[in-house]
Coordinates of C-alpha atoms in Angstrom, one line a residue:
X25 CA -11.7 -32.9 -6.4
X26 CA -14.5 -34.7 -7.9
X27 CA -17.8 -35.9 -5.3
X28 CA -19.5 -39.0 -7.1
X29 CA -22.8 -40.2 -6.7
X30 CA -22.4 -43.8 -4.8
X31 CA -24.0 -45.9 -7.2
X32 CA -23.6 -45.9 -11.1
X33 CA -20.7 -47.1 -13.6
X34 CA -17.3 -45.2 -12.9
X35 CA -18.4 -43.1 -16.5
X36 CA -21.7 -42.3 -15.0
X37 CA -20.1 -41.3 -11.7
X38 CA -17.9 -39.1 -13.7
X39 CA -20.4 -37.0 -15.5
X40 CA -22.7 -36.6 -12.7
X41 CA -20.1 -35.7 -10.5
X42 CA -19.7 -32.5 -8.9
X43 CA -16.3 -30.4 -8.8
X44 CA -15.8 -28.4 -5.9
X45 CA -13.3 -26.5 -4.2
X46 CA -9.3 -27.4 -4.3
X47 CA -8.2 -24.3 -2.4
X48 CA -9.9 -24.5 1.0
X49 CA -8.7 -21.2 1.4
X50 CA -12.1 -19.8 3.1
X51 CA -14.4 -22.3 2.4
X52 CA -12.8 -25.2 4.2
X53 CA -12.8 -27.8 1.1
X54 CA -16.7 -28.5 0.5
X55 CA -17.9 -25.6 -2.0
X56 CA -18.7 -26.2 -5.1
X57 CA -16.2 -25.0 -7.6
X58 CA -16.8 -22.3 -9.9
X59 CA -13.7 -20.6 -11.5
X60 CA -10.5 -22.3 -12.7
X61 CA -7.0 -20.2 -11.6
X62 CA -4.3 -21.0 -14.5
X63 CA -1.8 -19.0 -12.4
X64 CA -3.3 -20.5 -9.1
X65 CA -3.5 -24.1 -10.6
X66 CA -6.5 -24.9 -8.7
X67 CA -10.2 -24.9 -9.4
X68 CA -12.2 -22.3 -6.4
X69 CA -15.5 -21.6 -5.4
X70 CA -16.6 -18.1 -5.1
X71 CA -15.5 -17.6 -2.0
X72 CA -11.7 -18.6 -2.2
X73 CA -12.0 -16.9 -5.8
X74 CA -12.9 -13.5 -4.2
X75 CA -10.4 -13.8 -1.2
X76 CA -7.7 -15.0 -2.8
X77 CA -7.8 -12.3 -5.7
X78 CA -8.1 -9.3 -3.0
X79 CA -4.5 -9.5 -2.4
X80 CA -2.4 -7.5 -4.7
X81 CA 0.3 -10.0 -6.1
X82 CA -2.8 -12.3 -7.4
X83 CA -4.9 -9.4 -8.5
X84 CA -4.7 -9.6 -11.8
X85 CA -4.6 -13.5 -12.4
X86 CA -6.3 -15.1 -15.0
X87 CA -9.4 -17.2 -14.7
X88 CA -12.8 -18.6 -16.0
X89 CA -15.6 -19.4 -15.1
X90 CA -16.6 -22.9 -15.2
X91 CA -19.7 -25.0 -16.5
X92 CA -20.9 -28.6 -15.3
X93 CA -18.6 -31.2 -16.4
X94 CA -15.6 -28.5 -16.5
X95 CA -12.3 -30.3 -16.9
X96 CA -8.9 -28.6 -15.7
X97 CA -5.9 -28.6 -17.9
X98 CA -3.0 -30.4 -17.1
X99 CA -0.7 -29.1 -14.2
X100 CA 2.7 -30.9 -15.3
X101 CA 2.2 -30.7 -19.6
X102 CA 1.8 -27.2 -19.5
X103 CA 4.3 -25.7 -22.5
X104 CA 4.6 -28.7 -24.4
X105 CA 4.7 -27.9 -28.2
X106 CA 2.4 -29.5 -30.6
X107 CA -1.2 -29.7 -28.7
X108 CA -3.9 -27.3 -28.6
X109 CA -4.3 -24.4 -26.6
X110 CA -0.8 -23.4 -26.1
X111 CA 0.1 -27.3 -25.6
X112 CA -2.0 -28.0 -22.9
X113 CA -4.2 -31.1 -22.7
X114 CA -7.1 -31.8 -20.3
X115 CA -6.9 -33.3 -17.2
X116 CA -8.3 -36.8 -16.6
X117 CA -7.0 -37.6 -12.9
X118 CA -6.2 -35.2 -10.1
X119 CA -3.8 -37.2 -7.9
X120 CA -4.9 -36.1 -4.0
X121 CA -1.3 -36.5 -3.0
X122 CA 0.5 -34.0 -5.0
X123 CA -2.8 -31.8 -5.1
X124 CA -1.9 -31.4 -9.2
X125 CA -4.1 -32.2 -12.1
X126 CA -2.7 -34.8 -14.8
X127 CA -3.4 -35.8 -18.5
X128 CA -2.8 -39.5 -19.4
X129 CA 0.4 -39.2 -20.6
X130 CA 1.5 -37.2 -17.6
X131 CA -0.3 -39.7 -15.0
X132 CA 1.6 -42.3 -16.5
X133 CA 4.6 -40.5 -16.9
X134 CA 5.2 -39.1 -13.1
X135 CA 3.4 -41.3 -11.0
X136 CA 5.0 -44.6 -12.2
X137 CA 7.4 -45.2 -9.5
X138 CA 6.8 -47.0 -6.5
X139 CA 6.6 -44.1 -4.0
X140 CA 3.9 -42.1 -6.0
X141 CA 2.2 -45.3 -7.9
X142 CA -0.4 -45.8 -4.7
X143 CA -1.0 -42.2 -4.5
X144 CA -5.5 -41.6 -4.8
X145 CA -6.3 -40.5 -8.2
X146 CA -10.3 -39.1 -8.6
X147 CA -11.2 -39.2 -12.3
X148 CA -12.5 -35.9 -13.8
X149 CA -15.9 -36.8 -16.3
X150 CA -15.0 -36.2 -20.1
X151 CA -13.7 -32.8 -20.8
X152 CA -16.0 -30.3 -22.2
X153 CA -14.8 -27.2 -23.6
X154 CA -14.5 -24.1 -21.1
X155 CA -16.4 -20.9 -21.6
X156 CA -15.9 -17.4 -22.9
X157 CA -12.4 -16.4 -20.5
X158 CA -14.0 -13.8 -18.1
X159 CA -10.6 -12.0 -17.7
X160 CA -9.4 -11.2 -14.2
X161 CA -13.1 -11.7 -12.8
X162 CA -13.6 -8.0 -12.4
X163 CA -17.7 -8.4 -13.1
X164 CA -17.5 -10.8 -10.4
X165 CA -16.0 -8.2 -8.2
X166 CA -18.1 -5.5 -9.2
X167 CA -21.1 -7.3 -8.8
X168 CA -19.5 -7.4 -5.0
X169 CA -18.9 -4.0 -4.7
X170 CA -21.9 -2.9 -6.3
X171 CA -23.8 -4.8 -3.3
X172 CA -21.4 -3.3 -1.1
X173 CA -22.3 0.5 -1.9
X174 CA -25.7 -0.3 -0.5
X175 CA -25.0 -1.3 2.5
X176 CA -25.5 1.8 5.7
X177 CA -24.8 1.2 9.0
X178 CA -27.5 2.3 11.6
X179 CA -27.9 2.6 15.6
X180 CA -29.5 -0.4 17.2
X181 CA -29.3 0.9 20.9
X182 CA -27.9 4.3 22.3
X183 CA -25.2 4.1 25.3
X184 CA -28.4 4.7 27.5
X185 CA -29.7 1.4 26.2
X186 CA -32.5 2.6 24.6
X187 CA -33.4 1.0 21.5
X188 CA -33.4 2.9 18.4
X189 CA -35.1 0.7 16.0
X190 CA -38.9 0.5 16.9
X191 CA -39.9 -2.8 15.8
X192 CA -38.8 -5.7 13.5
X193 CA -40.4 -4.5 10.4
X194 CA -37.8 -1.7 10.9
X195 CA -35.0 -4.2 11.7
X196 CA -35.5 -5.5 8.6
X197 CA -35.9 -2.5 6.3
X198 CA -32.6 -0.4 7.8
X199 CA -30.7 -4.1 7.2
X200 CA -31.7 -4.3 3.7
X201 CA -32.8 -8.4 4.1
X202 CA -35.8 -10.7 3.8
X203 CA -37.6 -11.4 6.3
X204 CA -37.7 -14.6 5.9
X205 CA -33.9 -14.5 5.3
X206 CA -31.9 -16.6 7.7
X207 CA -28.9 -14.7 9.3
X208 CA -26.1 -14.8 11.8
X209 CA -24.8 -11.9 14.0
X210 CA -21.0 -11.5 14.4
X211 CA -20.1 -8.8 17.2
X212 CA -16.9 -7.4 18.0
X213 CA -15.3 -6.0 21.7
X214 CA -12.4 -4.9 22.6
X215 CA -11.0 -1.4 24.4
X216 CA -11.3 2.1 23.0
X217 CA -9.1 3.0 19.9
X218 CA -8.2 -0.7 19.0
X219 CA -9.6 -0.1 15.4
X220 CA -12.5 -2.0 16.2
X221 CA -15.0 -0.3 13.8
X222 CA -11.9 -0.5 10.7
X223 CA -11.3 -4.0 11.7
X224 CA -14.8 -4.7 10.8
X225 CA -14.5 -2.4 8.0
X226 CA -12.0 -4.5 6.2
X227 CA -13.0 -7.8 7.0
X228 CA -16.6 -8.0 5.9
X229 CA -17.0 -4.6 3.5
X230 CA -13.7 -4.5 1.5
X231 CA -12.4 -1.4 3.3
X232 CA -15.5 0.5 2.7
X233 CA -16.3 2.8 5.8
X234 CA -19.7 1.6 6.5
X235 CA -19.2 1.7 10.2
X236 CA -17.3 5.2 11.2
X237 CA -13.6 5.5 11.6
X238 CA -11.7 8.2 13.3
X239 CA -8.6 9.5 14.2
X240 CA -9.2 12.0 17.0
X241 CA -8.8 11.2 20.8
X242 CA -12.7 11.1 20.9
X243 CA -14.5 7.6 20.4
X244 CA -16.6 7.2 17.4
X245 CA -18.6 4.9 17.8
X246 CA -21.4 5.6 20.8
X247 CA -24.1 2.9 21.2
X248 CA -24.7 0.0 19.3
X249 CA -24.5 -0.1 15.8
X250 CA -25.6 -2.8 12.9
X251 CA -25.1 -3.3 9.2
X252 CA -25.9 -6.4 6.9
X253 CA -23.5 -8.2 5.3
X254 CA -25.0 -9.6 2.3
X255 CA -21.5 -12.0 1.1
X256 CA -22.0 -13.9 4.5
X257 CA -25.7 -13.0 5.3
X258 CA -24.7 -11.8 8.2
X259 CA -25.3 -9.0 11.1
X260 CA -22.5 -7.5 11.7
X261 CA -22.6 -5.4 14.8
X262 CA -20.2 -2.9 16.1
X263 CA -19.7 -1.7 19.9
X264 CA -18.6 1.2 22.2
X265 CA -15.0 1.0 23.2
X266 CA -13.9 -0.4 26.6
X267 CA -12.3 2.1 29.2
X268 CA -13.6 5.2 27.7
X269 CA -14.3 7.8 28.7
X270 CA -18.3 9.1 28.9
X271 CA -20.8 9.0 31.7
X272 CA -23.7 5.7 32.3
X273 CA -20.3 3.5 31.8
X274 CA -22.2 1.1 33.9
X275 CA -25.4 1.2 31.2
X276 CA -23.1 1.0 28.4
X277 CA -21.3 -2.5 30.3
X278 CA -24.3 -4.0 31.1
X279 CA -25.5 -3.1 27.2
X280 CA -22.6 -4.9 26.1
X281 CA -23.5 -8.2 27.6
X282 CA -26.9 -8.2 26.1
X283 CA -25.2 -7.9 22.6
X284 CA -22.8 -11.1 23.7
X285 CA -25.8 -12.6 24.5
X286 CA -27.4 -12.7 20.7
X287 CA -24.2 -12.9 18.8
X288 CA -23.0 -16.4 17.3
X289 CA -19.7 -15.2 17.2
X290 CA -17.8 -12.3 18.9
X291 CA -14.5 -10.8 18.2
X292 CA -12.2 -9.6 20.8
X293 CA -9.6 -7.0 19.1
X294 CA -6.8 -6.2 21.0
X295 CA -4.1 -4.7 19.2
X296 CA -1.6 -5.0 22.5
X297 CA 1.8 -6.4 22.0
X298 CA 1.0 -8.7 24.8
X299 CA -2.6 -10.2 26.1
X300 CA -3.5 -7.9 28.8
X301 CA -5.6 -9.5 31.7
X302 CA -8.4 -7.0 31.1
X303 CA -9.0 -9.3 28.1
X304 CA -9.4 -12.1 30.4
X305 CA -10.9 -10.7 33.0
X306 CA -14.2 -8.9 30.7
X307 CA -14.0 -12.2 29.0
X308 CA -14.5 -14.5 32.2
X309 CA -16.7 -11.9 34.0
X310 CA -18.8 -11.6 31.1
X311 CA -19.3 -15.6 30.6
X312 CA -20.1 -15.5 34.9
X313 CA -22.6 -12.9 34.0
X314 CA -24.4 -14.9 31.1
X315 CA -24.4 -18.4 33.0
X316 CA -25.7 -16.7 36.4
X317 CA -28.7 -14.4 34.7
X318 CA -29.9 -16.6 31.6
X319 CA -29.1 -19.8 33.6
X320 CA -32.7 -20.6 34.6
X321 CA -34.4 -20.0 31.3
X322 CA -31.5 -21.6 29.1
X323 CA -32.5 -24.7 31.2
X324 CA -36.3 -24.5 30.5
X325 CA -35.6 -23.7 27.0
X326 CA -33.1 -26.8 26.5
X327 CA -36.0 -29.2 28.9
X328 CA -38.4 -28.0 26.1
X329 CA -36.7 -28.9 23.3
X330 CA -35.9 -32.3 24.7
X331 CA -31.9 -31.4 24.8
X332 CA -29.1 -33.2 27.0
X333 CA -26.3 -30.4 26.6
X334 CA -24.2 -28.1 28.5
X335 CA -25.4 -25.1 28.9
X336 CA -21.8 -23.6 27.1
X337 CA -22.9 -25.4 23.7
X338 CA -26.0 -22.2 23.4
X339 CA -23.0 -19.8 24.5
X340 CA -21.6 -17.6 21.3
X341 CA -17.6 -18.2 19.8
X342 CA -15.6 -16.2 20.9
X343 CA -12.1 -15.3 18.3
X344 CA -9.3 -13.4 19.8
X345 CA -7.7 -11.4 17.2
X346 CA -4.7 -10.0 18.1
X347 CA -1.9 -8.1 15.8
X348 CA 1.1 -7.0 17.1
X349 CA 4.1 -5.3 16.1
X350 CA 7.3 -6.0 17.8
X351 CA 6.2 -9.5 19.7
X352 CA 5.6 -12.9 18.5
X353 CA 2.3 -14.4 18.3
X354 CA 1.0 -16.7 21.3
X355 CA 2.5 -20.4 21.0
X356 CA 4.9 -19.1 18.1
X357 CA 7.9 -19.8 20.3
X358 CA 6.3 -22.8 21.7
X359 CA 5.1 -24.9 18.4
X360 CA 4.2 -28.2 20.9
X361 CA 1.2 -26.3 22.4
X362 CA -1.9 -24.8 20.7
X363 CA -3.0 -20.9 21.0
X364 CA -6.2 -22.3 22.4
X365 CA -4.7 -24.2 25.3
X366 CA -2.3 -21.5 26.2
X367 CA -5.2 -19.2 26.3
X368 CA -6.6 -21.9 28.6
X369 CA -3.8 -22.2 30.8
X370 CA -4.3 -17.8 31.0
X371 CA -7.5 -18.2 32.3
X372 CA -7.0 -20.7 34.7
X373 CA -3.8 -18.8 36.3
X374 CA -6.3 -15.9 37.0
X375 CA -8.9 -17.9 38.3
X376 CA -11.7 -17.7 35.8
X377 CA -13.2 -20.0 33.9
X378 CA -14.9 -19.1 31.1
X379 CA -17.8 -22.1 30.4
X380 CA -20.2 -19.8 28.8
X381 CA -18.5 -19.4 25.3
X382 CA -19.2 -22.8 23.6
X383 CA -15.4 -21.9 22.0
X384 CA -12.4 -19.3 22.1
X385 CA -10.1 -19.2 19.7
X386 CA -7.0 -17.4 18.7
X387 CA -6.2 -15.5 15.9
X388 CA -3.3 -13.7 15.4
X389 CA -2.0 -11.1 12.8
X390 CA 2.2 -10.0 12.9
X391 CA 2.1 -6.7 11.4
X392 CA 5.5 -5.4 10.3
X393 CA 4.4 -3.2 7.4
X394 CA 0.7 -1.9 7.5
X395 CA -1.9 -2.4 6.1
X396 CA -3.5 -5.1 9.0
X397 CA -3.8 -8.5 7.0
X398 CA -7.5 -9.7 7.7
X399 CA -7.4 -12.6 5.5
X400 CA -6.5 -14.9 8.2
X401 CA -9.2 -13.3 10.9
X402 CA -12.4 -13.4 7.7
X403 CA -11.4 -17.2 7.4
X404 CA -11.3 -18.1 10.8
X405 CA -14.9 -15.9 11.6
X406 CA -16.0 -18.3 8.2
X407 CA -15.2 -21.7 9.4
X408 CA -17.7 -20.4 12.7
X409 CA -20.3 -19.5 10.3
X410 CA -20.4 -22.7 8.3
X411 CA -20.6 -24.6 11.8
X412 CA -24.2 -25.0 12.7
X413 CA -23.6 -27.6 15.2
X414 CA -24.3 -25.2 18.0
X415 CA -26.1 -22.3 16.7
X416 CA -28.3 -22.5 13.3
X417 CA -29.2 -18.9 11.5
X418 CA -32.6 -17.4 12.2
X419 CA -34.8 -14.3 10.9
X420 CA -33.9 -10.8 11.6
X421 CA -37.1 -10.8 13.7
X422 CA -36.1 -13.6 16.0
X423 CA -32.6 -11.2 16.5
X424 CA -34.4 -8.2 16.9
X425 CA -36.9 -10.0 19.5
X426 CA -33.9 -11.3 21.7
X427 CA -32.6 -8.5 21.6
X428 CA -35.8 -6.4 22.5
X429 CA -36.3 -8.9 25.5
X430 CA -33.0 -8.6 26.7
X431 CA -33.1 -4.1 26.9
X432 CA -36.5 -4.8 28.5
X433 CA -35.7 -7.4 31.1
X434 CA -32.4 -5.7 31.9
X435 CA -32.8 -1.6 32.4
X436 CA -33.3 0.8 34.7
X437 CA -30.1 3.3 35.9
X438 CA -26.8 1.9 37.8
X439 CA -26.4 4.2 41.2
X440 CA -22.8 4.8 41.2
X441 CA -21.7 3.5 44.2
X442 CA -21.4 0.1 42.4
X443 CA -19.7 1.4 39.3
X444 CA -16.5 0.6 41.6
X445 CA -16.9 -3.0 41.6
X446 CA -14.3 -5.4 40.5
X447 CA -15.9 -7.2 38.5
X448 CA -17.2 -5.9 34.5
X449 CA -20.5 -7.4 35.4
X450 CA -21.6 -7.5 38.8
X451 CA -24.9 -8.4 40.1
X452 CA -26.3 -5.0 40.8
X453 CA -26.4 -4.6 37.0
X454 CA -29.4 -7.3 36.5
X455 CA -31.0 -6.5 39.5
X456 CA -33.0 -3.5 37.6
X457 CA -35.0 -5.5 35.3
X458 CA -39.0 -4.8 34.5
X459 CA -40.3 -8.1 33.1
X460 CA -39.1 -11.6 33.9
X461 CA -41.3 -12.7 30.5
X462 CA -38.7 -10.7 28.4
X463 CA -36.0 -14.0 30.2
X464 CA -38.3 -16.0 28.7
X465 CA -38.2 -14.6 25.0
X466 CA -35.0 -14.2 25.0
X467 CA -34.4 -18.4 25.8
X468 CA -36.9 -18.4 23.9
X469 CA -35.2 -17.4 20.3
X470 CA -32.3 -19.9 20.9
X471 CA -34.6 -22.6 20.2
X472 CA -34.2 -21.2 16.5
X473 CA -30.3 -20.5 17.7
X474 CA -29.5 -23.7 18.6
X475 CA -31.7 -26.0 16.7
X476 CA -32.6 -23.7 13.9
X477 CA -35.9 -26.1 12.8
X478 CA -37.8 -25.9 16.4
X479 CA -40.2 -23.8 17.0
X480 CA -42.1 -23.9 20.3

């Protein structure tokens, strides 16, 4: 696909044009391009180059890297005798309809019917000749994992809800970033022993351990723990399990909603056959929780900045990923209604209603053969990155101030008498809080959240 400029000769709009993407495999279309995929037939940005070549079957495909003014070869000439490289002339058109690239003779030979004669061509600018074949893009990929190596895991806040990371100079240094670097934070929930920890793992670190995986009864993962993804410039945090076992498992609740409450995205992972109401329920007691505690100050924030919006639009996205094994996936058997709505429908059957999330999706994985495929999960949790409509990326001090506020605001031990509430987060949990400033500077930071450029 070739972007023009809007003004200019078509020959001029041709070489200043821009190829990007043809794969919107993680990138959603809008990337600029640069590697061509003989095998894949399809020009790819980094991104869809790097996702699509972790699988094995495509592992060892052949492509190059591209320059300005790169021109594909020709989809439907390839193996004709008596041209140049292997008889293969360079594309002029790519014809949007059939998604293939065509020479001149080729554009005139296949698309002169009626049925295909309308079909939108975009002219590619004058071919230039490719550079230097970079093989199977291994330096690409080992540039990647090279970055990757670097990358530690550390604890943000113990399961007493202490933080462990003293101030945002710290923050900064244990994540490896800028400081002026702007970031997103991805979370993920779920129940003890779902794979959180590996699910992250594989979806952001190629498989590399960087948050600690285990295969005893005994949880791994205590506290709160962060890591930079530098691919996505992203925080990726990890969480205690649901339903543990462990004492303060009112502390550790209650911390779990302060980590909703900075995240842009969160992950639940359930890896039940079926959707359990548990997932429901934490999910519409938690959004209860948010709307009833931050209520005030999300209103004084949104006055401030001069905003006429639901309060659900400064809410995080929320992606259910669920894998099964031996059931189908939600709305497989019922291909008139969306995941989404079903999940909807859920949630209204139980009586909650779950306004604080500014989205849920769902994301589901069949898996009849391990390993987990992730693919589908990383581009969904992509798509929510590259929307800034509701929540823009800020510095790692902005997080690590919300954050801050929100452990200082909300603390203080949980007498155990309401441990036994029905609800994952009831009142008696907030009640213990030691500054209602820290509300403030928590509403505060999604001024840079959810308009990225204010600042009060």
């Amino acid at each position: 696909l070739l972007i023009m400029n809007s003004q200019g000769s078509s020959a001029e709009k041709g070489v200043n044009g821009v190829l990007v993407c043809q794969e919107s495999y993680a990138c959603g279309g809008s990337d600029e391009a640069a590697f061509e995929c003989d095998e894949c037939g399809s020009l790819q940005c980094i991104r869809c180059e790097l996702e699509l070549h972790r699988q094995e079957r495509m592992r060892n495909h052949d492509r190059i890297r591209i320059s300005p003014g790169h021109v594909p070869y020709c989809d439907s000439c390839k193996g004709d005798g008596g041209v140049a490289n292997g008889g293969r002339l360079r594309a002029v058109v790519r014809c949007q309809g059939c998604k293939i690239n065509l020479c001149l003779d080729c554009q005139k030979r296949t698309h002169s019917g009626v049925s295909k004669r309308k079909h939108p061509l975009t002219a590619y600018p004058p071919s230039k000749p490719a550079e230097k074949n970079c093989s199977t893009g291994d330096e690409q990929l080992d540039a990647l994992k090279a970055k990757l190596e670097q990358v530690t895991s550390f604890l943000l806040v113990d399961e007493k809800e202490d933080m462990q990371v003293k101030d945002e100079e710290e923050f900064v240094r244990k994540l490896g970033c800028r400081p002026e670097e702007l970031l997103k934070v991805v979370s993920i929930f779920g129940n003890t022993g779902e794979g959180k920890s590996h699910t992250l793992n594989h979806t952001f670190f190629l498989g590399r351990e960087v948050f600690r995986t285990s295969p005893t009864q005994e949880s791994c993962t205590v506290g709160v723990w962060g890591a930079l993804d530098p691919l996505h410039k992203v925080v990726i945090v990890d969480t205690e399990g649901l339903l543990g076992a462990g004492t303060n498992q009112g502390q550790r609740t209650r911390l779990l909603l302060k980590v909703l409450a900075v995240s842009d995205l969160v992950i639940y992972r359930t890896h039940a056959d079926r959707l359990h109401d548990d997932l429901f329920k934490f999910l519409g007691d938690a959004s209860d929780a948010y709307l009833k505690h931050f209520t005030k100050e999300l209103k004084a924030t949104t006055a401030r900045c001069g905003l006429d919006v639901p309060l659900s639009t400064l809410g995080p996205a929320v992606i259910i990923f669920h894998e099964t094994v031996h059931t189908k996936l939600l709305g497989s058997d019922k291909p008139s209604e969306s995941a989404e709505r079903l999940l909807q429908e859920r949630f209204r059957k139980l009586g909650l209603f779950p306004e604080a999330f500014s989205s849920i999706q769902y994301r589901g994985t069949r898996t009849h053969n391990p390993p987990t495929d992730f693919s589908g999960l990383l581009r969904s949790v992509e798509q929510q990155l590259d929307n800034n409509t509701t929540r823009s990326p800020r510095s790692a001090g902005v997080i690590y101030k919300a954050l801050q506020a929100l452990s200082e605001c909300f603390s203080g031990e949980i007498p155990d008498e309401h441990l036994a509430s029905n609800s994952f987060f009831p009142d008696e949990y907030f009640t213990f809080f030691t500054s209602q400033e820290s509300l403030s500077t928590y509403a505060l930071s999604l001024q840079f959240n959810s308009l990225g450029s204010v600042v009060s």
